[in-house]
PDB file of C-alpha atoms in Angstrom:
ATOM      1  CA  UNK A 522      92.629 120.647 156.211  1.00 46.00           C
ATOM      2  CA  UNK A 523      91.288 124.016 155.170  1.00 53.00           C
ATOM      3  CA  UNK A 524      88.784 124.408 152.297  1.00 53.00           C
ATOM      4  CA  UNK A 525      88.206 127.717 150.639  1.00 57.00           C
ATOM      5  CA  UNK A 526      84.433 128.102 150.810  1.00 55.00           C
ATOM      6  CA  UNK A 527      84.224 131.071 148.430  1.00 55.00           C
ATOM      7  CA  UNK A 528      86.149 129.238 145.724  1.00 57.00           C
ATOM      8  CA  UNK A 529      83.876 126.204 145.971  1.00 59.00           C
ATOM      9  CA  UNK A 530      80.724 128.369 145.775  1.00 64.00           C
ATOM     10  CA  UNK A 531      81.979 130.308 142.754  1.00 70.00           C
ATOM     11  CA  UNK A 532      83.038 127.113 140.947  1.00 77.00           C
ATOM     12  CA  UNK A 533      79.671 125.550 141.681  1.00 79.00           C
ATOM     13  CA  UNK A 534      77.838 128.600 140.308  1.00 80.00           C
ATOM     14  CA  UNK A 535      80.020 128.624 137.201  1.00 82.00           C
ATOM     15  CA  UNK A 536      79.408 124.933 136.507  1.00 84.00           C
ATOM     16  CA  UNK A 537      75.692 125.316 137.164  1.00 82.00           C
ATOM     17  CA  UNK A 538      75.447 128.198 134.683  1.00 86.00           C
ATOM     18  CA  UNK A 539      77.497 126.230 132.151  1.00 83.00           C
ATOM     19  CA  UNK A 540      75.263 123.160 132.476  1.00 83.00           C
ATOM     20  CA  UNK A 541      72.103 125.282 132.126  1.00 79.00           C
ATOM     21  CA  UNK A 542      73.537 127.020 129.070  1.00 79.00           C
ATOM     22  CA  UNK A 543      74.353 123.693 127.401  1.00 81.00           C
ATOM     23  CA  UNK A 544      70.897 122.351 128.283  1.00 78.00           C
ATOM     24  CA  UNK A 545      69.234 125.380 126.697  1.00 73.00           C
ATOM     25  CA  UNK A 546      71.350 125.022 123.569  1.00 72.00           C
ATOM     26  CA  UNK A 547      70.445 121.378 123.143  1.00 69.00           C
ATOM     27  CA  UNK A 548      66.720 121.698 123.856  1.00 67.00           C
ATOM     28  CA  UNK A 549      66.065 124.966 122.033  1.00 62.00           C
ATOM     29  CA  UNK A 550      63.048 124.666 119.684  1.00 52.00           C
ATOM     30  CA  UNK A 551      64.082 125.334 116.117  1.00 52.00           C
ATOM     31  CA  UNK A 552      61.704 127.433 114.046  1.00 49.00           C
ATOM     32  CA  UNK A 553      61.570 128.153 110.345  1.00 51.00           C
ATOM     33  CA  UNK A 554      59.864 130.966 108.516  1.00 48.00           C
ATOM     34  CA  UNK A 555      57.908 129.854 105.492  1.00 49.00           C
ATOM     35  CA  UNK A 556      56.533 132.220 102.857  1.00 45.00           C
ATOM     36  CA  UNK A 557      52.857 131.522 102.262  1.00 48.00           C
ATOM     37  CA  UNK A 558      51.348 134.018  99.846  1.00 47.00           C
ATOM     38  CA  UNK A 559      51.579 137.508 101.355  1.00 50.00           C
ATOM     39  CA  UNK A 560      52.552 136.343 104.830  1.00 49.00           C
ATOM     40  CA  UNK A 561      55.415 134.588 106.522  1.00 47.00           C
ATOM     41  CA  UNK A 562      54.330 131.876 108.878  1.00 49.00           C
ATOM     42  CA  UNK A 563      56.379 130.200 111.536  1.00 50.00           C
ATOM     43  CA  UNK A 564      56.666 126.395 111.498  1.00 51.00           C
ATOM     44  CA  UNK A 565      58.023 124.661 114.546  1.00 53.00           C
ATOM     45  CA  UNK A 566      59.805 121.397 114.052  1.00 56.00           C
ATOM     46  CA  UNK A 567      59.133 118.742 116.620  1.00 56.00           C
ATOM     47  CA  UNK A 568      61.585 116.067 117.613  1.00 57.00           C
ATOM     48  CA  UNK A 569      59.465 113.347 116.034  1.00 58.00           C
ATOM     49  CA  UNK A 570      59.323 115.131 112.660  1.00 57.00           C
ATOM     50  CA  UNK A 571      63.092 115.672 112.727  1.00 60.00           C
ATOM     51  CA  UNK A 572      63.667 112.000 113.529  1.00 60.00           C
ATOM     52  CA  UNK A 573      61.302 111.007 110.730  1.00 60.00           C
ATOM     53  CA  UNK A 574      63.134 113.323 108.323  1.00 63.00           C
ATOM     54  CA  UNK A 575      66.511 111.890 109.359  1.00 66.00           C
ATOM     55  CA  UNK A 576      65.313 108.305 108.954  1.00 72.00           C
ATOM     56  CA  UNK A 577      63.843 109.158 105.545  1.00 76.00           C
ATOM     57  CA  UNK A 578      67.145 110.715 104.502  1.00 79.00           C
ATOM     58  CA  UNK A 579      68.967 107.550 105.515  1.00 81.00           C
ATOM     59  CA  UNK A 580      66.422 105.428 103.672  1.00 83.00           C
ATOM     60  CA  UNK A 581      66.851 107.599 100.571  1.00 83.00           C
ATOM     61  CA  UNK A 582      70.629 107.183 100.733  1.00 85.00           C
ATOM     62  CA  UNK A 583      70.247 103.414 101.055  1.00 86.00           C
ATOM     63  CA  UNK A 584      67.861 103.319  98.084  1.00 87.00           C
ATOM     64  CA  UNK A 585      70.233 105.425  95.973  1.00 88.00           C
ATOM     65  CA  UNK A 586      73.111 103.109  96.873  1.00 88.00           C
ATOM     66  CA  UNK A 587      71.041 100.054  95.925  1.00 90.00           C
ATOM     67  CA  UNK A 588      70.027 101.648  92.611  1.00 90.00           C
ATOM     68  CA  UNK A 589      73.669 102.438  91.829  1.00 90.00           C
ATOM     69  CA  UNK A 590      74.672  98.899  92.722  1.00 91.00           C
ATOM     70  CA  UNK A 591      71.979  97.474  90.445  1.00 92.00           C
ATOM     71  CA  UNK A 592      73.069  99.689  87.569  1.00 93.00           C
ATOM     72  CA  UNK A 593      76.654  98.449  88.026  1.00 94.00           C
ATOM     73  CA  UNK A 594      75.405  94.860  87.918  1.00 94.00           C
ATOM     74  CA  UNK A 595      73.406  95.697  84.814  1.00 94.00           C
ATOM     75  CA  UNK A 596      76.478  97.126  83.096  1.00 95.00           C
ATOM     76  CA  UNK A 597      78.581  94.080  83.941  1.00 95.00           C
ATOM     77  CA  UNK A 598      75.874  91.734  82.605  1.00 94.00           C
ATOM     78  CA  UNK A 599      75.619  93.774  79.406  1.00 94.00           C
ATOM     79  CA  UNK A 600      79.387  93.537  78.943  1.00 95.00           C
ATOM     80  CA  UNK A 601      79.229  89.793  79.454  1.00 95.00           C
ATOM     81  CA  UNK A 602      76.404  89.474  76.916  1.00 94.00           C
ATOM     82  CA  UNK A 603      78.444  91.395  74.351  1.00 94.00           C
ATOM     83  CA  UNK A 604      81.403  89.110  75.046  1.00 95.00           C
ATOM     84  CA  UNK A 605      79.203  86.027  74.569  1.00 94.00           C
ATOM     85  CA  UNK A 606      77.876  87.347  71.268  1.00 93.00           C
ATOM     86  CA  UNK A 607      81.423  87.801  70.018  1.00 94.00           C
ATOM     87  CA  UNK A 608      82.251  84.240  71.060  1.00 91.00           C
ATOM     88  CA  UNK A 609      79.140  82.974  69.285  1.00 91.00           C
ATOM     89  CA  UNK A 610      80.181  84.722  66.095  1.00 91.00           C
ATOM     90  CA  UNK A 611      83.629  83.196  66.419  1.00 90.00           C
ATOM     91  CA  UNK A 612      82.185  79.694  66.899  1.00 86.00           C
ATOM     92  CA  UNK A 613      79.849  80.112  63.943  1.00 85.00           C
ATOM     93  CA  UNK A 614      82.777  81.121  61.754  1.00 85.00           C
ATOM     94  CA  UNK A 615      84.705  78.077  62.935  1.00 82.00           C
ATOM     95  CA  UNK A 616      81.751  75.837  62.081  1.00 79.00           C
ATOM     96  CA  UNK A 617      81.565  77.302  58.598  1.00 79.00           C
ATOM     97  CA  UNK A 618      85.267  76.645  58.167  1.00 76.00           C
ATOM     98  CA  UNK A 619      84.902  73.076  59.458  1.00 71.00           C
ATOM     99  CA  UNK A 620      82.103  72.174  57.099  1.00 66.00           C
ATOM    100  CA  UNK A 621      84.739  71.598  54.505  1.00 64.00           C
ATOM    101  CA  UNK A 622      85.225  67.874  53.803  1.00 61.00           C
ATOM    102  CA  UNK A 623      88.649  67.501  55.435  1.00 61.00           C
ATOM    103  CA  UNK A 624      87.508  68.470  59.003  1.00 62.00           C
ATOM    104  CA  UNK A 625      86.372  65.906  61.555  1.00 70.00           C
ATOM    105  CA  UNK A 626      82.874  65.504  62.928  1.00 71.00           C
ATOM    106  CA  UNK A 627      84.135  65.547  66.529  1.00 69.00           C
ATOM    107  CA  UNK A 628      85.354  69.123  66.246  1.00 75.00           C
ATOM    108  CA  UNK A 629      82.079  70.119  64.656  1.00 77.00           C
ATOM    109  CA  UNK A 630      80.060  68.547  67.488  1.00 81.00           C
ATOM    110  CA  UNK A 631      82.302  70.200  70.066  1.00 82.00           C
ATOM    111  CA  UNK A 632      81.667  73.608  68.515  1.00 82.00           C
ATOM    112  CA  UNK A 633      77.934  72.929  68.379  1.00 84.00           C
ATOM    113  CA  UNK A 634      77.961  72.181  72.109  1.00 88.00           C
ATOM    114  CA  UNK A 635      79.881  75.387  72.760  1.00 88.00           C
ATOM    115  CA  UNK A 636      77.323  77.345  70.778  1.00 89.00           C
ATOM    116  CA  UNK A 637      74.442  75.686  72.613  1.00 92.00           C
ATOM    117  CA  UNK A 638      75.863  76.431  76.058  1.00 93.00           C
ATOM    118  CA  UNK A 639      76.835  79.984  75.214  1.00 91.00           C
ATOM    119  CA  UNK A 640      73.305  80.637  73.897  1.00 91.00           C
ATOM    120  CA  UNK A 641      71.880  79.153  77.075  1.00 95.00           C
ATOM    121  CA  UNK A 642      74.169  81.331  79.180  1.00 94.00           C
ATOM    122  CA  UNK A 643      73.165  84.372  77.156  1.00 93.00           C
ATOM    123  CA  UNK A 644      69.470  83.683  77.759  1.00 94.00           C
ATOM    124  CA  UNK A 645      70.102  83.304  81.507  1.00 95.00           C
ATOM    125  CA  UNK A 646      71.989  86.589  81.538  1.00 94.00           C
ATOM    126  CA  UNK A 647      69.121  88.290  79.733  1.00 94.00           C
ATOM    127  CA  UNK A 648      66.705  86.958  82.360  1.00 96.00           C
ATOM    128  CA  UNK A 649      68.957  88.297  85.113  1.00 95.00           C
ATOM    129  CA  UNK A 650      69.128  91.624  83.321  1.00 95.00           C
ATOM    130  CA  UNK A 651      65.339  91.750  83.140  1.00 96.00           C
ATOM    131  CA  UNK A 652      64.983  90.935  86.863  1.00 95.00           C
ATOM    132  CA  UNK A 653      67.557  93.568  87.794  1.00 94.00           C
ATOM    133  CA  UNK A 654      65.731  96.129  85.665  1.00 94.00           C
ATOM    134  CA  UNK A 655      62.452  95.349  87.423  1.00 94.00           C
ATOM    135  CA  UNK A 656      64.078  95.604  90.840  1.00 94.00           C
ATOM    136  CA  UNK A 657      65.723  98.891  89.887  1.00 93.00           C
ATOM    137  CA  UNK A 658      62.386 100.309  88.726  1.00 93.00           C
ATOM    138  CA  UNK A 659      60.790  99.204  92.009  1.00 92.00           C
ATOM    139  CA  UNK A 660      63.500 100.971  94.037  1.00 90.00           C
ATOM    140  CA  UNK A 661      63.155 104.127  91.936  1.00 90.00           C
ATOM    141  CA  UNK A 662      59.401 104.143  92.596  1.00 90.00           C
ATOM    142  CA  UNK A 663      60.034 103.820  96.350  1.00 88.00           C
ATOM    143  CA  UNK A 664      62.523 106.693  96.162  1.00 86.00           C
ATOM    144  CA  UNK A 665      60.016 108.877  94.293  1.00 87.00           C
ATOM    145  CA  UNK A 666      57.353 108.120  96.918  1.00 86.00           C
ATOM    146  CA  UNK A 667      59.690 109.270  99.681  1.00 82.00           C
ATOM    147  CA  UNK A 668      60.583 112.440  97.767  1.00 81.00           C
ATOM    148  CA  UNK A 669      56.905 113.113  97.053  1.00 80.00           C
ATOM    149  CA  UNK A 670      56.026 112.725 100.741  1.00 78.00           C
ATOM    150  CA  UNK A 671      58.504 115.523 101.562  1.00 70.00           C
ATOM    151  CA  UNK A 672      56.958 117.876  99.014  1.00 68.00           C
ATOM    152  CA  UNK A 673      53.504 117.550 100.556  1.00 60.00           C
TER     153      UNK A 673
END
């Protein structure tokens, strides 16, 4: 079997140059020019600072997603509270109508229980709304701290 030695050497050189070129592209130090007063200064990014920046970006995205999720929960709770208030008004109107002498006491007691439980549910929803608001404020503060750390 005959091997063409020149072809093997030229292929090897080509692949070696290609691998070196790719290595230089990947490991090239990135620099940025920053205007500082009258002068431009060169800032070199290190791998650790880039990794820290990338992880902070991911953390910021996660925090923004959590804040959006909490605001959606807040909106749904507010809608439910409005719905409960409408039901309460309806029950109160029914009680006023049942206070007439021809209505039974059982229906009146049933409506009173409905009012009691809907008020209790409304208070629980308001507590949840308050807790969600506090959590949302906490996440917004964390997000501001991350943004502030990038500015300095």
